[in-house]
Structure formats: structure tokens, C-alpha cells
Amino acid sequence: MRLAVFAAAAVTCVACAHAPLAAPSLEPLHFEAAAPPPAPLQKDAFSRDLAPGISEDDLRQVLSAPVFLEAKSRVGVVPVAARYAVDEELPREAASGVLTGALQDSGLFELASEVSTDWPTASGLGGLRELAARYRADYLVLYRARFATDEHANGWAAGYATLLGALFLPGQSVEAAGVLEATLFDVKTGTILFTALERVHGEDVAAPTTSTRHQLELTRKLLLDAAPKLAAQVVEQCQRLAASRPNEATASASN
């Protein structure tokens, strides 16, 4: 009898050991809708930023318009002074000529010409646009150069104790630093397409009697060395603008 009970219990345990595991029950997951991304800014919220010379609608129209270099256009290179008024002084270096030659050789323009500033015109940008109209130029490259110079004594100045030393020893260090600037001005729209800058710096030594001449020669050398580099920048920027020119099919569809 006891053996039968033990056998029945063993069978029950074995049966329990081989019983399949019940699958766990998972509660359904509830996802909340993701918050929409913030909208991009569409207008200037700062009242002090309002431009007195252009309305908000015109500003948006200008910024949304495509930027490119028109085909078969003409360009003039004109030296300008402070505040981009026409520089009436005689050019002191050949940078304008270097710019004009590089633009003509680029093949991007029908004609590139240096612009004479002796014509009677109004001042400011109005005068520049009048000059461009006389030259039938679609674009103007506004060129200017600004320099800061310095002069100070160096170690050779110890020899100034003698008269000959003061006359001939290179005891003055002359230094010049500047920037050459070229801006492409779209005459029809009054907008600026780009500005290219070429920064220069140089030093030299001179005797007190020749320091002024050395300063001028140093500045002139820096200008002559930097002019081709500035011209290369301008041509490269113009090439990019020409590459952005819409094809004839796109232009016809937009019209």
C-alpha cells in the first residue's frame, strides 16, 4: 500500500516537472504622439533691427531671389575711398589694372574696363550707378586699399651716437599692414554679390634719413604682390556666381 502511494506521488511530481510554462502576459504599450518640432523663425522680432532704407516685404524679396552672374554682361573696375565714394585721387598702384585684366581674361564678361572717376557725378552710391550707366556696365568692382604704418627704433639705433651712424645705420624699423578689398556691386539691383579681402603685412629697416622712402616702397611692394592674389579671389567668386546661373529653360519657365 505504501509503495503504491509513493509511486503515485512520484508520477505526480514527474508530471508537474514536465508541465509547460505559462506564457507571461504583457500589458499593451501606450505611446504618446511626439511633440512637433518648433517652427523656424520667419521674421525679425527685434524692433530695433528694422531697416529704414528697405521695407520688410522688399527685404524678403531680395533675400529670396536667386543670386547669379548674368551672361554677356559688362563690368567696370573703379577705385573708391571711404564710405564707397568715388576716389578722385590719382591711382597710386596698378591694382585696378590687374583686376581688370584678370576679369577680361576670365571669359566671364563681355567686356571689363577700368572706370575713369573724372566724370561729373553725384556722390555716394548714386554717383557710382551713374558712372556705371555711362560705361554701360552691369556690374562694378569697387576697389580700395587701407594701410596702417608704424616706425620705431631698433638695435642699430645705438650707433646714432656718431654722426655717420645717424646718417647711414638702419636703426629705424618700418612696418606696414593693410587690406585690399574688392566688392562686386550689381548696378541694376543695388545689391552686393560678394566682397573679397587680401590682407598684407611687411617689415623693413632703414636709416632715419630714408625711413619715409622705405615706408612708401614697402607699401607699394605689398600692394603689387597682393593685387594678383586679390584678382584671383575675385575671378573665383565670379566663376561660382556664373555656375549658379539658371539655364534658359528654367529662366523661360519663371517668366
Tab-separated table of C-alpha atoms in Angstrom:
chain	number	residue	atom	x	y	z
A	1	MET	CA	0.000	0.000	0.000
A	2	ARG	CA	2.764	2.432	0.959
A	3	LEU	CA	4.629	1.502	-2.204
A	4	ALA	CA	1.594	2.343	-4.305
A	5	VAL	CA	1.165	5.739	-2.623
A	6	PHE	CA	4.872	6.549	-3.162
A	7	ALA	CA	4.652	5.561	-6.816
A	8	ALA	CA	1.590	7.729	-7.330
A	9	ALA	CA	3.358	10.699	-5.715
A	10	ALA	CA	6.429	10.190	-7.890
A	11	VAL	CA	4.311	10.122	-11.028
A	12	THR	CA	2.594	13.315	-9.932
A	13	CYS	CA	5.956	15.079	-9.358
A	14	VAL	CA	7.293	13.956	-12.723
A	15	ALA	CA	4.146	15.181	-14.404
A	16	CYS	CA	4.478	18.527	-12.686
A	17	ALA	CA	8.147	18.789	-13.709
A	18	HIS	CA	7.239	18.369	-17.387
A	19	ALA	CA	4.227	20.714	-17.366
A	20	PRO	CA	4.645	23.563	-19.977
A	21	LEU	CA	5.380	27.041	-18.665
A	22	ALA	CA	2.562	29.501	-18.972
A	23	ALA	CA	3.329	32.423	-21.333
A	24	PRO	CA	3.741	35.693	-19.436
A	25	SER	CA	1.088	38.271	-20.082
A	26	LEU	CA	2.291	41.727	-21.171
A	27	GLU	CA	0.226	44.817	-20.850
A	28	PRO	CA	-0.197	46.721	-24.122
A	29	LEU	CA	2.168	49.670	-24.523
A	30	HIS	CA	0.669	53.109	-24.900
A	31	PHE	CA	2.661	55.636	-26.947
A	32	GLU	CA	2.036	59.342	-26.806
A	33	ALA	CA	2.295	61.366	-30.008
A	34	ALA	CA	5.689	63.112	-30.333
A	35	ALA	CA	5.623	66.848	-29.943
A	36	PRO	CA	6.004	68.637	-33.309
A	37	PRO	CA	9.371	70.366	-33.859
A	38	PRO	CA	9.409	74.106	-33.263
A	39	ALA	CA	8.639	76.176	-36.310
A	40	PRO	CA	11.597	78.027	-37.879
A	41	LEU	CA	11.763	81.758	-37.434
A	42	GLN	CA	10.220	83.655	-40.298
A	43	LYS	CA	10.676	87.277	-39.271
A	44	ASP	CA	12.860	89.526	-37.162
A	45	ALA	CA	11.307	90.020	-33.730
A	46	PHE	CA	13.651	92.844	-32.754
A	47	SER	CA	12.057	96.208	-33.425
A	48	ARG	CA	15.423	97.968	-33.385
A	49	ASP	CA	16.558	95.925	-36.387
A	50	LEU	CA	14.051	97.470	-38.779
A	51	ALA	CA	15.977	98.922	-41.704
A	52	PRO	CA	14.902	102.461	-42.582
A	53	GLY	CA	16.105	102.105	-46.173
A	54	ILE	CA	14.105	99.000	-47.158
A	55	SER	CA	10.674	97.663	-46.277
A	56	GLU	CA	10.169	94.224	-44.772
A	57	ASP	CA	8.456	92.967	-47.933
A	58	ASP	CA	11.279	94.198	-50.153
A	59	LEU	CA	13.841	92.713	-47.765
A	60	ARG	CA	12.241	89.283	-48.038
A	61	GLN	CA	12.008	89.574	-51.807
A	62	VAL	CA	15.693	90.464	-52.107
A	63	LEU	CA	16.801	87.608	-49.844
A	64	SER	CA	14.645	85.014	-51.607
A	65	ALA	CA	15.778	85.962	-55.121
A	66	PRO	CA	18.433	83.774	-56.801
A	67	VAL	CA	21.983	85.120	-56.911
A	68	PHE	CA	23.986	84.614	-60.098
A	69	LEU	CA	26.163	86.379	-62.655
A	70	GLU	CA	24.298	87.380	-65.787
A	71	ALA	CA	25.584	86.181	-69.134
A	72	LYS	CA	27.079	88.624	-71.658
A	73	SER	CA	27.437	91.307	-69.009
A	74	ARG	CA	29.939	94.146	-68.733
A	75	VAL	CA	31.952	95.051	-65.654
A	76	GLY	CA	33.860	98.161	-64.629
A	77	VAL	CA	36.596	98.449	-62.010
A	78	VAL	CA	36.526	101.691	-60.051
A	79	PRO	CA	38.697	102.785	-57.092
A	80	VAL	CA	36.667	104.086	-54.164
A	81	ALA	CA	37.531	105.922	-50.965
A	82	ALA	CA	35.895	105.983	-47.539
A	83	ARG	CA	32.156	105.143	-47.488
A	84	TYR	CA	32.489	103.933	-51.085
A	85	ALA	CA	32.530	107.401	-52.590
A	86	VAL	CA	34.417	107.794	-55.839
A	87	ASP	CA	38.149	108.179	-55.199
A	88	GLU	CA	39.161	111.265	-57.164
A	89	GLU	CA	42.882	110.938	-56.439
A	90	LEU	CA	45.248	109.500	-58.989
A	91	PRO	CA	45.723	105.733	-58.540
A	92	ARG	CA	48.887	105.019	-56.597
A	93	GLU	CA	49.350	101.472	-57.813
A	94	ALA	CA	48.342	99.124	-60.601
A	95	ALA	CA	45.849	97.008	-58.634
A	96	SER	CA	42.868	98.286	-60.638
A	97	GLY	CA	44.605	97.305	-63.857
A	98	VAL	CA	45.433	93.854	-62.505
A	99	LEU	CA	41.789	93.313	-61.526
A	100	THR	CA	40.546	94.484	-64.913
A	101	GLY	CA	42.955	92.242	-66.802
A	102	ALA	CA	42.045	89.185	-64.738
A	103	LEU	CA	38.313	89.745	-65.267
A	104	GLN	CA	38.750	90.239	-69.006
A	105	ASP	CA	40.886	87.100	-69.328
A	106	SER	CA	38.403	85.023	-67.307
A	107	GLY	CA	35.901	84.966	-70.173
A	108	LEU	CA	33.041	85.582	-67.742
A	109	PHE	CA	32.267	89.059	-69.045
A	110	GLU	CA	31.654	90.504	-72.470
A	111	LEU	CA	33.921	93.414	-71.542
A	112	ALA	CA	35.911	94.509	-68.492
A	113	SER	CA	37.066	98.114	-68.257
A	114	GLU	CA	38.737	100.442	-65.819
A	115	VAL	CA	36.446	103.329	-64.906
A	116	SER	CA	37.590	106.936	-65.001
A	117	THR	CA	36.417	108.897	-61.959
A	118	ASP	CA	36.795	112.301	-63.634
A	119	TRP	CA	33.245	112.320	-64.960
A	120	PRO	CA	30.935	114.722	-63.054
A	121	THR	CA	28.612	112.590	-60.957
A	122	ALA	CA	26.686	112.690	-57.720
A	123	SER	CA	28.297	111.435	-54.525
A	124	GLY	CA	27.890	108.059	-52.867
A	125	LEU	CA	26.286	105.027	-54.459
A	126	GLY	CA	24.154	107.241	-56.683
A	127	GLY	CA	27.297	108.559	-58.324
A	128	LEU	CA	28.639	105.037	-58.798
A	129	ARG	CA	25.444	103.941	-60.525
A	130	GLU	CA	25.621	106.983	-62.769
A	131	LEU	CA	29.195	106.093	-63.720
A	132	ALA	CA	28.117	102.526	-64.451
A	133	ALA	CA	25.344	103.797	-66.717
A	134	ARG	CA	27.832	105.897	-68.681
A	135	TYR	CA	30.037	102.843	-69.161
A	136	ARG	CA	27.032	100.591	-69.864
A	137	ALA	CA	28.358	98.332	-67.105
A	138	ASP	CA	26.035	95.826	-65.445
A	139	TYR	CA	28.470	95.360	-62.552
A	140	LEU	CA	31.107	97.420	-60.802
A	141	VAL	CA	34.074	96.060	-58.888
A	142	LEU	CA	34.659	98.608	-56.123
A	143	TYR	CA	38.317	98.501	-55.172
A	144	ARG	CA	40.076	100.152	-52.248
A	145	ALA	CA	43.146	99.606	-50.068
A	146	ARG	CA	43.686	100.639	-46.458
A	147	PHE	CA	47.019	100.661	-44.671
A	148	ALA	CA	48.384	101.293	-41.194
A	149	THR	CA	52.091	102.062	-40.814
A	150	ASP	CA	54.484	102.188	-37.890
A	151	GLU	CA	58.091	103.196	-37.355
A	152	HIS	CA	60.305	102.596	-34.324
A	153	ALA	CA	63.985	102.369	-33.380
A	154	ASN	CA	65.758	99.016	-33.408
A	155	GLY	CA	69.103	97.757	-32.103
A	156	TRP	CA	71.067	99.642	-34.750
A	157	ALA	CA	69.901	102.899	-33.188
A	158	ALA	CA	72.674	102.559	-30.590
A	159	GLY	CA	75.057	103.696	-33.315
A	160	TYR	CA	73.301	107.052	-33.586
A	161	ALA	CA	75.791	108.423	-31.069
A	162	THR	CA	78.050	109.149	-34.014
A	163	LEU	CA	77.081	111.461	-36.849
A	164	LEU	CA	77.809	108.890	-39.526
A	165	GLY	CA	75.777	106.297	-37.655
A	166	ALA	CA	72.767	108.585	-37.525
A	167	LEU	CA	73.019	109.138	-41.258
A	168	PHE	CA	73.625	105.633	-42.543
A	169	LEU	CA	72.864	102.938	-39.937
A	170	PRO	CA	69.477	101.173	-40.462
A	171	GLY	CA	68.291	102.000	-36.976
A	172	GLN	CA	64.626	102.501	-37.889
A	173	SER	CA	62.247	99.585	-38.356
A	174	VAL	CA	59.350	100.394	-40.656
A	175	GLU	CA	56.215	98.254	-40.712
A	176	ALA	CA	53.068	98.243	-42.811
A	177	ALA	CA	49.872	96.230	-42.512
A	178	GLY	CA	46.841	96.584	-44.697
A	179	VAL	CA	43.944	95.052	-46.537
A	180	LEU	CA	42.969	95.159	-50.198
A	181	GLU	CA	39.236	94.978	-50.801
A	182	ALA	CA	37.189	94.261	-53.925
A	183	THR	CA	33.375	94.292	-53.872
A	184	LEU	CA	31.144	93.209	-56.756
A	185	PHE	CA	28.234	95.649	-56.982
A	186	ASP	CA	25.140	94.756	-59.007
A	187	VAL	CA	24.196	98.087	-60.571
A	188	LYS	CA	20.653	97.107	-61.606
A	189	THR	CA	19.528	95.834	-58.217
A	190	GLY	CA	21.797	97.871	-55.949
A	191	THR	CA	22.900	94.703	-54.162
A	192	ILE	CA	26.387	93.475	-53.283
A	193	LEU	CA	27.198	89.998	-54.551
A	194	PHE	CA	30.444	89.484	-52.630
A	195	THR	CA	33.468	91.148	-51.051
A	196	ALA	CA	36.980	89.713	-51.360
A	197	LEU	CA	39.759	90.708	-48.959
A	198	GLU	CA	43.510	90.196	-49.225
A	199	ARG	CA	45.474	91.018	-46.060
A	200	VAL	CA	49.140	92.019	-46.228
A	201	HIS	CA	51.942	92.734	-43.777
A	202	GLY	CA	55.608	93.581	-44.156
A	203	GLU	CA	58.643	94.998	-42.355
A	204	ASP	CA	61.881	96.696	-43.379
A	205	VAL	CA	64.780	98.613	-41.818
A	206	ALA	CA	66.167	101.965	-42.876
A	207	ALA	CA	68.320	104.861	-41.790
A	208	PRO	CA	66.443	107.854	-40.333
A	209	THR	CA	67.117	109.851	-43.473
A	210	THR	CA	65.497	107.230	-45.722
A	211	SER	CA	62.754	105.767	-43.490
A	212	THR	CA	59.932	107.653	-45.224
A	213	ARG	CA	61.009	106.433	-48.646
A	214	HIS	CA	61.379	102.869	-47.363
A	215	GLN	CA	57.885	103.063	-45.886
A	216	LEU	CA	56.409	104.084	-49.238
A	217	GLU	CA	58.370	101.435	-51.103
A	218	LEU	CA	57.272	98.767	-48.625
A	219	THR	CA	53.621	99.730	-49.023
A	220	ARG	CA	53.900	99.775	-52.815
A	221	LYS	CA	55.567	96.359	-52.848
A	222	LEU	CA	52.858	94.880	-50.642
A	223	LEU	CA	50.205	96.276	-52.967
A	224	LEU	CA	51.856	94.935	-56.093
A	225	ASP	CA	52.370	91.487	-54.550
A	226	ALA	CA	48.805	91.265	-53.253
A	227	ALA	CA	46.972	92.551	-56.345
A	228	PRO	CA	47.187	89.256	-58.331
A	229	LYS	CA	46.026	87.303	-55.273
A	230	LEU	CA	43.033	89.594	-54.841
A	231	ALA	CA	42.251	89.300	-58.553
A	232	ALA	CA	42.329	85.502	-58.292
A	233	GLN	CA	39.826	85.647	-55.430
A	234	VAL	CA	37.506	87.891	-57.436
A	235	VAL	CA	37.623	85.647	-60.514
A	236	GLU	CA	36.946	82.555	-58.395
A	237	GLN	CA	33.903	84.168	-56.784
A	238	CYS	CA	32.612	85.283	-60.189
A	239	GLN	CA	33.024	81.738	-61.515
A	240	ARG	CA	30.860	80.436	-58.685
A	241	LEU	CA	28.194	83.020	-59.447
A	242	ALA	CA	28.306	82.119	-63.136
A	243	ALA	CA	27.882	78.440	-62.240
A	244	SER	CA	24.726	79.366	-60.299
A	245	ARG	CA	23.182	80.955	-63.390
A	246	PRO	CA	19.817	79.331	-64.222
A	247	ASN	CA	19.619	77.633	-67.591
A	248	GLU	CA	17.461	79.052	-70.354
A	249	ALA	CA	14.635	76.564	-69.786
A	250	THR	CA	14.360	77.471	-66.123
A	251	ALA	CA	14.534	81.182	-66.874
A	252	SER	CA	11.794	80.889	-69.528
A	253	ALA	CA	9.550	78.925	-67.159
A	254	SER	CA	9.951	81.528	-64.421
A	255	ASN	CA	8.972	84.291	-66.853
